[in-house]
mmCIF file of C-alpha atoms and ligand atoms in Angstrom:
data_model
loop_
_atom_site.group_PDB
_atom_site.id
_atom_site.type_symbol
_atom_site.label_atom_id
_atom_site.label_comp_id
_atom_site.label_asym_id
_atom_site.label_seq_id
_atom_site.Cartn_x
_atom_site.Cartn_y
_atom_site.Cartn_z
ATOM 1 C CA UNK A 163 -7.671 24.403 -5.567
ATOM 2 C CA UNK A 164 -8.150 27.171 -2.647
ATOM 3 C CA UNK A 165 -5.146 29.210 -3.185
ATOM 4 C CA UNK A 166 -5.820 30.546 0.603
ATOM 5 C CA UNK A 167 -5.801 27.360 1.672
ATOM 6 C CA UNK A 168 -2.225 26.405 -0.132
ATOM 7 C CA UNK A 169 -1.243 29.914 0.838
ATOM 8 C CA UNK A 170 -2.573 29.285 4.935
ATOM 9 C CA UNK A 171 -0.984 25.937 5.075
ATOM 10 C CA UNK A 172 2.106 25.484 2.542
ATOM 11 C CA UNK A 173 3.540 28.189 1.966
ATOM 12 C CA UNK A 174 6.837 29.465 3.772
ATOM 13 C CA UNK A 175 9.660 31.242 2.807
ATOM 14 C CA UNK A 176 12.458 28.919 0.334
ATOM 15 C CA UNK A 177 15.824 30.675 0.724
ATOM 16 C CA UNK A 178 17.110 27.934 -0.821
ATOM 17 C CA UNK A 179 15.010 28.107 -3.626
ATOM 18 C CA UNK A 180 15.238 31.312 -6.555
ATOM 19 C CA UNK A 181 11.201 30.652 -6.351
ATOM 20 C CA UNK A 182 8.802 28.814 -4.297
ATOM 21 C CA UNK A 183 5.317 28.147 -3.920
ATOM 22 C CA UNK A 184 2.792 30.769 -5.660
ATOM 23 C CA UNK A 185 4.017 30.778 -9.648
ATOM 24 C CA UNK A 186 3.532 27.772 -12.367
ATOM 25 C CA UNK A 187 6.579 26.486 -11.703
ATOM 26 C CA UNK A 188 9.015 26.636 -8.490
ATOM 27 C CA UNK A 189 12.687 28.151 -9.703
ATOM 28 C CA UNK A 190 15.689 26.218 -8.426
ATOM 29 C CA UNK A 191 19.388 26.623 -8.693
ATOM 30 C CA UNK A 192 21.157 23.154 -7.400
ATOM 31 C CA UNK A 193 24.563 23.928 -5.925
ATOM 32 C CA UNK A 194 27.188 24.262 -9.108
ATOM 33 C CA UNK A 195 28.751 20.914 -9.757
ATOM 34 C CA UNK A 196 26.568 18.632 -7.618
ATOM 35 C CA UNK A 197 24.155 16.178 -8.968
ATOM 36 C CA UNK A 198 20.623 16.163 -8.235
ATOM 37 C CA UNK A 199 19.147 12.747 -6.782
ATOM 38 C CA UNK A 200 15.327 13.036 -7.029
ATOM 39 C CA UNK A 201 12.777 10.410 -6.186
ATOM 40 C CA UNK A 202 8.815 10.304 -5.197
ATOM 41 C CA UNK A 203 6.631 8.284 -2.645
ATOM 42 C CA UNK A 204 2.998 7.868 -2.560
ATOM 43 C CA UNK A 205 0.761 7.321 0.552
ATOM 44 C CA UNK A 206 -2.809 5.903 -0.292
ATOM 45 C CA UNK A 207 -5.285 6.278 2.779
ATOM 46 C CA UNK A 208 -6.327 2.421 3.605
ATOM 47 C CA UNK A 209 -2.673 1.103 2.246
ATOM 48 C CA UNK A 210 -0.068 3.083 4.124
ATOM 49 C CA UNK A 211 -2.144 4.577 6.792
ATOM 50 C CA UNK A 212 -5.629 4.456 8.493
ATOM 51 C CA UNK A 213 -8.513 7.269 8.767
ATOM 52 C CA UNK A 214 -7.861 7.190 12.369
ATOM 53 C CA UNK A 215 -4.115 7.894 12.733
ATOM 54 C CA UNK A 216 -2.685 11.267 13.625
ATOM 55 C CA UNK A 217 -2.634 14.024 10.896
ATOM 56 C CA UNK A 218 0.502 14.970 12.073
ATOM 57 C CA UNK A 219 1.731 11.688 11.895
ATOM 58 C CA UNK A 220 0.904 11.077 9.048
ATOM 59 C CA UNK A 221 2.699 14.413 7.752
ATOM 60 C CA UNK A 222 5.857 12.958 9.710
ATOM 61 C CA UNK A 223 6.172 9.814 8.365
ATOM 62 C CA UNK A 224 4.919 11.130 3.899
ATOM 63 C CA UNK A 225 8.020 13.418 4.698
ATOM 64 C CA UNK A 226 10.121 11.013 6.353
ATOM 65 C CA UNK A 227 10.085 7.918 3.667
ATOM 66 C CA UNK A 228 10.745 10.479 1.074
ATOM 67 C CA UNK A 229 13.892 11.367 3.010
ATOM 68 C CA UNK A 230 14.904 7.713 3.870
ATOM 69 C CA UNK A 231 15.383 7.446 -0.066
ATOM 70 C CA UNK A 232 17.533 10.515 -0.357
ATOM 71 C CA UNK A 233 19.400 9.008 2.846
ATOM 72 C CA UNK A 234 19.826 5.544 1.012
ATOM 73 C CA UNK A 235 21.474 7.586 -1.935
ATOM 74 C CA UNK A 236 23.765 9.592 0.168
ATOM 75 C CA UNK A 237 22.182 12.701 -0.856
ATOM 76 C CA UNK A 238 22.223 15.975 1.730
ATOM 77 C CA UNK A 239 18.072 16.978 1.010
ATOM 78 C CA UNK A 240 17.352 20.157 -0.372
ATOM 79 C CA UNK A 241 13.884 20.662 -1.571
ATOM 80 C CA UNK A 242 10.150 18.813 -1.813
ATOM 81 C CA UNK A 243 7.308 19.032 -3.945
ATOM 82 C CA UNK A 244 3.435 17.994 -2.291
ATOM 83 C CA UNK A 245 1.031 16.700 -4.429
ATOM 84 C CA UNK A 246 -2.201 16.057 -2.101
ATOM 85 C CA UNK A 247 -5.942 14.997 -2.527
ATOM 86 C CA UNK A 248 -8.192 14.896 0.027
ATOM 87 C CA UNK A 249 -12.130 14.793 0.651
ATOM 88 C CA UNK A 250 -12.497 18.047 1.750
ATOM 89 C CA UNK A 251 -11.172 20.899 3.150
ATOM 90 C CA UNK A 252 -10.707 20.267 6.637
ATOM 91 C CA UNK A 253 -8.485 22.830 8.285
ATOM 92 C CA UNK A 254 -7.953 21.535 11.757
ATOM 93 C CA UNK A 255 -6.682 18.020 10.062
ATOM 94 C CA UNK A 256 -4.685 20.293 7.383
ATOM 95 C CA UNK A 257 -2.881 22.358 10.070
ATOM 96 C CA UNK A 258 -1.874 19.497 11.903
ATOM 97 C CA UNK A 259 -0.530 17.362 8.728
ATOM 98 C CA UNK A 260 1.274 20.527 7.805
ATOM 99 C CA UNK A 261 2.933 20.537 11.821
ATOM 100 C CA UNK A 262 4.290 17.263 11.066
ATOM 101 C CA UNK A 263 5.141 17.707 7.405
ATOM 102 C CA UNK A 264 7.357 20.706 8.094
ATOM 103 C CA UNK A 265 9.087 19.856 11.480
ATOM 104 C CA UNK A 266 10.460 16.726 9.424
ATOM 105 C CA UNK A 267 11.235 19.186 6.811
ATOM 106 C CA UNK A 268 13.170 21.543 9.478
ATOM 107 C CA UNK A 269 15.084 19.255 10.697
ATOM 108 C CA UNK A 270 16.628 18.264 7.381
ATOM 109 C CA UNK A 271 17.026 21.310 5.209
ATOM 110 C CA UNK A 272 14.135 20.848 3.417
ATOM 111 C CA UNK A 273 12.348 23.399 1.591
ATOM 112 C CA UNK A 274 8.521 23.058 0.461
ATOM 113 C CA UNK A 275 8.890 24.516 -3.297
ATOM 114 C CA UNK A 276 5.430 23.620 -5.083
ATOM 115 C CA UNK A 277 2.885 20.973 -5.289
ATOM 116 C CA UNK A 278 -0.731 20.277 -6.509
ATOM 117 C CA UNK A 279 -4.144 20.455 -4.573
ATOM 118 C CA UNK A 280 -6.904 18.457 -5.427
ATOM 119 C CA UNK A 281 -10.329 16.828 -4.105
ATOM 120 C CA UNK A 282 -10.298 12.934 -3.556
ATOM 121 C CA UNK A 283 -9.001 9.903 -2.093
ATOM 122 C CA UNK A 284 -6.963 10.907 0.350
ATOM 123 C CA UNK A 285 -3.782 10.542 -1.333
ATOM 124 C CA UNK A 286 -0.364 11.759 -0.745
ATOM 125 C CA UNK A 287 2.589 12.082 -3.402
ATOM 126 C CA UNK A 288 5.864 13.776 -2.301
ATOM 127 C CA UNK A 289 8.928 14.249 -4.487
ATOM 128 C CA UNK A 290 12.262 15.300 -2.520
ATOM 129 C CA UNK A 291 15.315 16.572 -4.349
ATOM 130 C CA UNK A 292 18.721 16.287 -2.632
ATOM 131 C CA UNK A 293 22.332 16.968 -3.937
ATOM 132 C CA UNK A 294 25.419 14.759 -4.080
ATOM 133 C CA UNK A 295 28.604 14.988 -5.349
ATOM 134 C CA UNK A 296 29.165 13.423 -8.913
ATOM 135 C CA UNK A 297 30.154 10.010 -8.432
ATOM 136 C CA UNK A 298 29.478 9.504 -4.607
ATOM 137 C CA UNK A 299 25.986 8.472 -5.113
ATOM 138 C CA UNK A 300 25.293 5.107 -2.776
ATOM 139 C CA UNK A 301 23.693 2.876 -5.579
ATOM 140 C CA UNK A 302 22.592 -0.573 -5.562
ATOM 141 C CA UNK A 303 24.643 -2.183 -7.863
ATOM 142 C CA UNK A 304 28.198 -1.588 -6.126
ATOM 143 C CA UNK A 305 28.327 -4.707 -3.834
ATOM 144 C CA UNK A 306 31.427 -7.161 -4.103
ATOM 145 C CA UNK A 307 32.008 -10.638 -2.693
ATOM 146 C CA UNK A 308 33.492 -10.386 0.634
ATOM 147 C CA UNK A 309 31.742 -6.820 1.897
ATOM 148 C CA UNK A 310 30.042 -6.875 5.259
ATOM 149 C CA UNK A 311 26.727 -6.190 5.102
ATOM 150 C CA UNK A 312 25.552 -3.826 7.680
ATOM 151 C CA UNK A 313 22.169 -2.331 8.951
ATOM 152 C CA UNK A 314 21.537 0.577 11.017
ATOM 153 C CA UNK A 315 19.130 0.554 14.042
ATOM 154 C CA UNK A 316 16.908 -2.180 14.572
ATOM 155 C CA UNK A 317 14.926 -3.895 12.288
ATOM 156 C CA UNK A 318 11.148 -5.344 12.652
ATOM 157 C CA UNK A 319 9.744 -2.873 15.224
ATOM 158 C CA UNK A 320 7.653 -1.232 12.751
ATOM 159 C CA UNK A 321 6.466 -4.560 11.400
ATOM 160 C CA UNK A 322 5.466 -5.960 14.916
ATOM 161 C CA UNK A 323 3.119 -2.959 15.924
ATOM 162 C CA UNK A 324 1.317 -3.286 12.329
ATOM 163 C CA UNK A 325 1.189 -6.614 13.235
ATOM 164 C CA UNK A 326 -0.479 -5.872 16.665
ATOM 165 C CA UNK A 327 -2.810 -3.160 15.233
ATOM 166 C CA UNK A 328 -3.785 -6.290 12.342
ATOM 167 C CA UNK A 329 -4.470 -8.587 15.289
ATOM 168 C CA UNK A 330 -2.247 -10.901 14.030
ATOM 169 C CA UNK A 331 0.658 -10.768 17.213
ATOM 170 C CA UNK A 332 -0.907 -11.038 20.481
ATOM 171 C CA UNK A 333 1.429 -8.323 22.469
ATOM 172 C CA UNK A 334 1.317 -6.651 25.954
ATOM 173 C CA UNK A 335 -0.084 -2.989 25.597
ATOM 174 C CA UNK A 336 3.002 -2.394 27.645
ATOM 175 C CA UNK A 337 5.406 -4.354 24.767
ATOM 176 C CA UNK A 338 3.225 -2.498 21.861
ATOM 177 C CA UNK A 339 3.923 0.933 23.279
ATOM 178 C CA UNK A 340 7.580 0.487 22.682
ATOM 179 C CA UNK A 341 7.625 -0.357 19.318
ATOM 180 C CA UNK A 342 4.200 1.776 17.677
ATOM 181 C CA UNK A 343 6.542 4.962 17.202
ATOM 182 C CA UNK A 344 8.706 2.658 14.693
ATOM 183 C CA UNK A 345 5.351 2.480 12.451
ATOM 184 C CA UNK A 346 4.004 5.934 13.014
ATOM 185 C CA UNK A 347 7.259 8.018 13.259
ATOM 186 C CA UNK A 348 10.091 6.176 11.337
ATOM 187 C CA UNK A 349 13.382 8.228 11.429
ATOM 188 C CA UNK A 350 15.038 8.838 8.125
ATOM 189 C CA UNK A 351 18.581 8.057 8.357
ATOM 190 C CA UNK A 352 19.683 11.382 6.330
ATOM 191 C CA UNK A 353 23.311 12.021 8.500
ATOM 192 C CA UNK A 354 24.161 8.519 8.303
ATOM 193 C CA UNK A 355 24.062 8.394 4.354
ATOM 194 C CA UNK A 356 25.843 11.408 3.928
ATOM 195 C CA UNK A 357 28.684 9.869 6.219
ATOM 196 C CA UNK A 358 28.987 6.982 4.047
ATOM 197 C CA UNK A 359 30.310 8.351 0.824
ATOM 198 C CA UNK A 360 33.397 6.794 -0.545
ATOM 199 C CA UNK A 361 32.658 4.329 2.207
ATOM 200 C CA UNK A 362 29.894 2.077 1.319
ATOM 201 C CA UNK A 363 29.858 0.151 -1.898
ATOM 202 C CA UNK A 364 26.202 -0.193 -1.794
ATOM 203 C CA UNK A 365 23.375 1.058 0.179
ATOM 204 C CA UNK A 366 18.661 0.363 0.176
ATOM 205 C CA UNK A 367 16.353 1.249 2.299
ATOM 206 C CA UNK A 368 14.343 -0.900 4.431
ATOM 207 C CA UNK A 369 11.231 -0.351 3.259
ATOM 208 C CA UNK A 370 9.102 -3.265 2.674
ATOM 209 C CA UNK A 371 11.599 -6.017 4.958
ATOM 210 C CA UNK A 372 15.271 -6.975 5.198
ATOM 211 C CA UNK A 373 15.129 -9.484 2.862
ATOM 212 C CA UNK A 374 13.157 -8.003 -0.330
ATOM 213 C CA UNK A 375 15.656 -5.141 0.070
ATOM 214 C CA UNK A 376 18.599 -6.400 0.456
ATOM 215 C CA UNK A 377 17.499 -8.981 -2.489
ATOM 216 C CA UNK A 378 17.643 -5.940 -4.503
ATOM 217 C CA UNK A 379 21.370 -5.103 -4.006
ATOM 218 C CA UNK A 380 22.180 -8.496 -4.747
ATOM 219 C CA UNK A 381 20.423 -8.956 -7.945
ATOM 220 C CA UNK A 382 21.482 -5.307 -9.110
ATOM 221 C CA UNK A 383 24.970 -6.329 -7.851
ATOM 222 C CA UNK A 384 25.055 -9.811 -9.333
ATOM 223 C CA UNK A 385 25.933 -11.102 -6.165
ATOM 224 C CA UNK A 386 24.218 -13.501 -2.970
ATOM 225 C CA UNK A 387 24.781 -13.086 0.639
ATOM 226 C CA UNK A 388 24.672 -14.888 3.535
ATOM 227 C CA UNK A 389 23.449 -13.302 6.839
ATOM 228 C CA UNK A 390 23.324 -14.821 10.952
ATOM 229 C CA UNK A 391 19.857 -14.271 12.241
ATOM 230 C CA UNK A 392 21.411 -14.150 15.458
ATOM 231 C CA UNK A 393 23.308 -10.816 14.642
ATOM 232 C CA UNK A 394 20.356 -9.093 13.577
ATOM 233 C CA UNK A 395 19.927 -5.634 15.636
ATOM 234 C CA UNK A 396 16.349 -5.712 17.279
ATOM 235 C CA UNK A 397 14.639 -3.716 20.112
ATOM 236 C CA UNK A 398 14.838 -6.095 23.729
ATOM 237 C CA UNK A 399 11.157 -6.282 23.631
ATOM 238 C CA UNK A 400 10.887 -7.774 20.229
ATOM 239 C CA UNK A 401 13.607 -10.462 21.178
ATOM 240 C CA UNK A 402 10.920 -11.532 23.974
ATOM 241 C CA UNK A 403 8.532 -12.561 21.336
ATOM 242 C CA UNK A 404 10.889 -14.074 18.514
ATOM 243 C CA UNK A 405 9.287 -17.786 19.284
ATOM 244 C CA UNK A 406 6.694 -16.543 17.393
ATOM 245 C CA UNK A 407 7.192 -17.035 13.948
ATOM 246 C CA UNK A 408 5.416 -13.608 12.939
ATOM 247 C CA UNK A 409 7.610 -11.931 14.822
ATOM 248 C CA UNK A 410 10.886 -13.733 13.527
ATOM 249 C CA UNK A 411 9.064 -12.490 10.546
ATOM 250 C CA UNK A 412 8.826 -9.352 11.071
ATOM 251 C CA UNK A 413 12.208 -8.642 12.255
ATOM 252 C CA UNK A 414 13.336 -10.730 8.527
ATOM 253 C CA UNK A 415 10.758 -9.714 6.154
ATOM 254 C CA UNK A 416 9.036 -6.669 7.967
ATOM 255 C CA UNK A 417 8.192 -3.406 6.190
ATOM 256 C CA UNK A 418 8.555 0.201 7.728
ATOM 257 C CA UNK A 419 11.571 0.029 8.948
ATOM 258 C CA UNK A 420 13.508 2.391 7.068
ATOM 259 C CA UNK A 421 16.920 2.136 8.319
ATOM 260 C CA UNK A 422 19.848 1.724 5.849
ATOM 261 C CA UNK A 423 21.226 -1.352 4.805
ATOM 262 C CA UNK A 424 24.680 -1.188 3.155
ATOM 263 C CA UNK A 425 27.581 -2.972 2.342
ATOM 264 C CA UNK A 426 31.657 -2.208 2.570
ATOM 265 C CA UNK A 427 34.703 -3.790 2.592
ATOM 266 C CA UNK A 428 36.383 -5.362 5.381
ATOM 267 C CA UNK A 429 39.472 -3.009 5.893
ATOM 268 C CA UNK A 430 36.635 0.067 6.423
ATOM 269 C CA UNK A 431 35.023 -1.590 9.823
ATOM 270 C CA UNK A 432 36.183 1.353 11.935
ATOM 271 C CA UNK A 433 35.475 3.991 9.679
ATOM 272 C CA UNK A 434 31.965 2.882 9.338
ATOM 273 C CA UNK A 435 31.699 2.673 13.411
ATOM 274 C CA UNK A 436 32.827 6.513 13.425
ATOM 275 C CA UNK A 437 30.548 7.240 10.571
ATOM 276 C CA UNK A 438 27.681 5.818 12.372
ATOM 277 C CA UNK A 439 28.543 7.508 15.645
ATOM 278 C CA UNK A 440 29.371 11.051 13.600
ATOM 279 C CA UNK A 441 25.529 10.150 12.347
ATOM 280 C CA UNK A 442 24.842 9.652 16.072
ATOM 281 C CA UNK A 443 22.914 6.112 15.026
ATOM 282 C CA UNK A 444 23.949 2.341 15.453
ATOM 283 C CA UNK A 445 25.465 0.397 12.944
ATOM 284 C CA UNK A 446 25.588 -3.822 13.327
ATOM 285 C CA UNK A 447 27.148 -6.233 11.303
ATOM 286 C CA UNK A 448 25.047 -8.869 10.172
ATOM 287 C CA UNK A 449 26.516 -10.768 7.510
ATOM 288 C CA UNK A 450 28.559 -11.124 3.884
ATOM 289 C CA UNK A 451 28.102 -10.588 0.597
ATOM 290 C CA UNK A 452 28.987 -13.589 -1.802
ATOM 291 C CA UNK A 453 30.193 -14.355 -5.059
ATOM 292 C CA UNK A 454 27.743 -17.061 -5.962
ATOM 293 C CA UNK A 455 24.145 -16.030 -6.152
ATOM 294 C CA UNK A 456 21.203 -16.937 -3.322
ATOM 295 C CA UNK A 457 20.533 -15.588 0.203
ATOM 296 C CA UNK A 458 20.953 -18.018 2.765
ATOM 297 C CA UNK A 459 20.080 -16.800 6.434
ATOM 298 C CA UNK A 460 21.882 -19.021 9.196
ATOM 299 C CA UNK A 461 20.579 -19.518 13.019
ATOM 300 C CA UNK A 462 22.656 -19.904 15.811
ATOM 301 C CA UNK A 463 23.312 -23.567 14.951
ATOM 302 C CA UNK A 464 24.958 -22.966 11.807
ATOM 303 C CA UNK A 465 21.981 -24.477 9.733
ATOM 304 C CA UNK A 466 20.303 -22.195 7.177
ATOM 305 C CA UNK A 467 17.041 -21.279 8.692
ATOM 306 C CA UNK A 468 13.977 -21.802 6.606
ATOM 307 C CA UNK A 469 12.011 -18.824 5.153
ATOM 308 C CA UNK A 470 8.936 -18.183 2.938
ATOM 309 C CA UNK A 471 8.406 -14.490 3.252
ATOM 310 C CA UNK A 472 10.646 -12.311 1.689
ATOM 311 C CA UNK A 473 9.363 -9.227 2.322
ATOM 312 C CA UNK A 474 5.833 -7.490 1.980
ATOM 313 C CA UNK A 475 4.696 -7.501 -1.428
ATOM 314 C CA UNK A 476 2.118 -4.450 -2.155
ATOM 315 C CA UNK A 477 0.098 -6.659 -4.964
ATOM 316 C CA UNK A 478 -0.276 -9.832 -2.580
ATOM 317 C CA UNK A 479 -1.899 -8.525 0.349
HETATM 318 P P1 LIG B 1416 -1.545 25.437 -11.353
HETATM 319 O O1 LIG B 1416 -2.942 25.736 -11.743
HETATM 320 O O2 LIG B 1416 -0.491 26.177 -12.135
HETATM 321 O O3 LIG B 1416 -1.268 23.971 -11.216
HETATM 322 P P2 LIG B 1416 -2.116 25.591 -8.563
HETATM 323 O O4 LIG B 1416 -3.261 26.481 -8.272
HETATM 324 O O5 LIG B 1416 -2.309 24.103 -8.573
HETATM 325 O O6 LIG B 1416 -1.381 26.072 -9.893
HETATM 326 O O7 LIG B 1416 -0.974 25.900 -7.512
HETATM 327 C C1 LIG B 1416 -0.613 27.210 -7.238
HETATM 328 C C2 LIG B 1416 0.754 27.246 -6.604
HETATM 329 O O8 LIG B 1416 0.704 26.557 -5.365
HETATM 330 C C3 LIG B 1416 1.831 26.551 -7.418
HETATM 331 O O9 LIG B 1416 3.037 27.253 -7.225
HETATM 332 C C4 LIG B 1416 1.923 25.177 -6.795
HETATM 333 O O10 LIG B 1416 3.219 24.623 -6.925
HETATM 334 C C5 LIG B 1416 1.596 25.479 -5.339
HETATM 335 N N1 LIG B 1416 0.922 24.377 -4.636
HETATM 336 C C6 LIG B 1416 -0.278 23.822 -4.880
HETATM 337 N N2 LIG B 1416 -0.591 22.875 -3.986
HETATM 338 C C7 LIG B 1416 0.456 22.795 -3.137
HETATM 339 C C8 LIG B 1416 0.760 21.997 -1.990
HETATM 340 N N3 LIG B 1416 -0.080 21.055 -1.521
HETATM 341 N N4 LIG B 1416 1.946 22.186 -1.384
HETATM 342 C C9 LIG B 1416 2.816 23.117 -1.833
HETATM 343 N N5 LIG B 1416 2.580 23.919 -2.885
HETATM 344 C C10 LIG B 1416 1.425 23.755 -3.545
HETATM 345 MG MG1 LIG B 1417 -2.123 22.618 -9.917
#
C-alpha cells in the first residue's frame, strides 16, 4: 500500500533490529544463546472491538494482548511485526492508533520491524518476538499435584464492563467507570513473567476467563485443580455486584483479563510475593493443583459451587 503512509505512521528507528521497516524483509539478530518465543494475535473489528472505540485504544490494547503472551512465556519482548487492513486511509484515526500502538511498545522494549498494509475489514494481526533463556520458558504443561495456583491482579473487571456495554449487567455509571479501563486498556504483565523464571512450574494468560485457561494447564499438565471462589482477587466494586450470577460469571469465566495465572510449589510462597512486588503487581493465592483430573471450584461453605460457563468460547457467541 501507500509507502508514505507506512513511512508517516510506522516507521521509527529499530536499534535493536540490523533492519527495520522499508526492505522485503526486516533483519534481526536475537541475543546469542537465547531462544526466541514468537506468537501472533488477531483483532477483527465487530469481534474484539467496536467502530466507535478509541483508535488509540484500540492500538493499546492489539499491542498489549500480544505482549500478555510473551509475559505468560516469561519472555523479555524484543520486536513486533503489524499486519493491518482497513477501509481507507484515514490519517487522523491512523495517527492516533499508531499513539497507542507505540507508547505500549515504549514501554516494553518493543521495536516495530515490518508488517503488511492492505484495504479491508478492519483487521489487525500483530506478531511479537521476545527472548528467553533456553529452558526457562513458562509453559503449560509443567504443573504438579500440590502447586498453588496463583493469579495476578484481579480477575472479571474486563468481563463486567463488556457486560455493561452488552446490556446484559445493569451497573451504576459510577461502578462502570471503574472497571471500563480493564476492557479498553488491559495491562500486559511483561515484568511479572520475567520474574518468574525458575519459579513457576506453569504459567496462561487470562484471556478468554479463569476457567478455560487455567483448564488448559491442567489438561496440558495432566493434572485437575481445585480453587476457593472466595479467594479470588476482584476489584471492591465488582464484589458489590457478585449476587448476580453474570457477574460471579464474569469474575470465573470472563475474558479480557489478561493477568497471569501460574502455578509453583509450596516452599516458593515468598519468593513469588517478592517477585510480584519486584514486578510491582499483586499476586493472590487461589487454590491447588491436583493429582486426579477435574476442576472443582468451592464457595465459602466448603460445597463445590455449580458452574456452566467455562470461559468465552469465540465459535458460540
Ligand atoms: P512488500 O511489497 O515487499 O510486501 P510492502 O510495500 O508491503 O512491501 O511494505 C514495505 C515495507 O513496509 C516492508 O518493509 C514492510 O515490512 C513494511 N510495512 C508495511 N506495512 C507495515 C505496517 N503496517 N507496519 C510496519 N511496517 C509495515
Ligand atoms: Mg506487503
Amino acid at each position: 500500500m501507500e509507502f508514505s503512509l507506512i513511512a508517516k505512521h510506522f516507521t521509527r528507528a529499530t536499534p535493536g533490529a540490523v533492519l527495520g521497516v522499508g526492505d522485503d524483509c526486516a533483519l534481526l539478530a536475537p541475543t546469542p544463546g537465547m531462544q526466541l518465543a514468537v506468537s501472533s494475535d488477531m483483532l477483527l473489528e465487530g469481534r474484539h472491538f467496536s467502530p466507535q472505540d478509541s483508535p488509540a485504544g484500540i492500538g493499546h490494547k492489539s499491542l498489549a494482548v500480544n505482549l500478555s503472551d510473551l509475559a505468560a512465556m516469561g519472555a523479555t519482548p524484543r520486536w513486533a511485526t503489524l499486519a493491518i487492513a482497513l477501509p481507507e486511509e484515514n490519517d487522523a484515526w491512523l495517527t492516533a492508533f499508531a499513539r497507542g500502538f507505540f507508547r505500549m511498545a515504549d514501554q516494553h522494549g518493543i521495536e516495530l520491524i515490518g508488517g503488511d498494509t492492505t484495504r479491508g475489514a478492519l483487521t489487525l494481526s500483530i506478531t511479537v518476538m521476545g527472548e528467553i533463556p533456553p529452558g526457562q520458558a513458562l509453559r503449560r504443561d509443567g504443573a504438579q499435584a500440590g502447586d498453588d495456583i496463583w493469579v495476578s491482579g484481579v480477575l472479571g473487571s474486563a468481563a463486567m464492563a463488556l457486560a455493561y456495554r452488552q446490556g446484559r449487567l445493569f451497573m451504576e455509571q459510577i461502578d462502570a467507570a471503574k472497571v471500563l479501563p480493564a476492557l479498553y486498556l488491559p495491562t500486559p504483565r511483561v515484568a511479572l513473567g520475567i520474574a518468574l523464571r525458575g519459579l513457576a512450574h506453569s504459567a496462561i494468560d487470562i484471556s478468554d476467563g479463569l476457567l478455560a485457561d487455567l483448564g488448559h494447564i491442567l489438561e496440558r499438565s495432566g493434572k485437575g485443580a481445585q480453587l476457593a471462589f472466595d479467594a479470588l482477587p476482584t476489584l471492591p466494586v465488582v464484589q458489590t455486584y457478585l449476587h448476580e450470577t453474570v457477574a460471579r460469571e464474569c469474575v470465573l469465566a470472563g475474558g479480557d483479563d489478561y493477568e497471569l495465572c501460574f502455578t509453583a510449589p509450596a516452599d516458593r510462597r515468598e519468593a513469588i510475593l517478592a517477585a510480584a512486588a519486584s514486578a510491582d503487581v499483586s499476586v493472590s493465592r487461589i487454590g491447588q493443583i491436583t493429582a486426579e483430573p477435574g476442576l472443582t471450584v468451592l464457595a465459602a461453605d466448603g460445597q463445590p459451587l455449580p458452574y456452566d460457563k467455562t470461559g468465552y468460547d469465540h465459535f458460540a457467541a
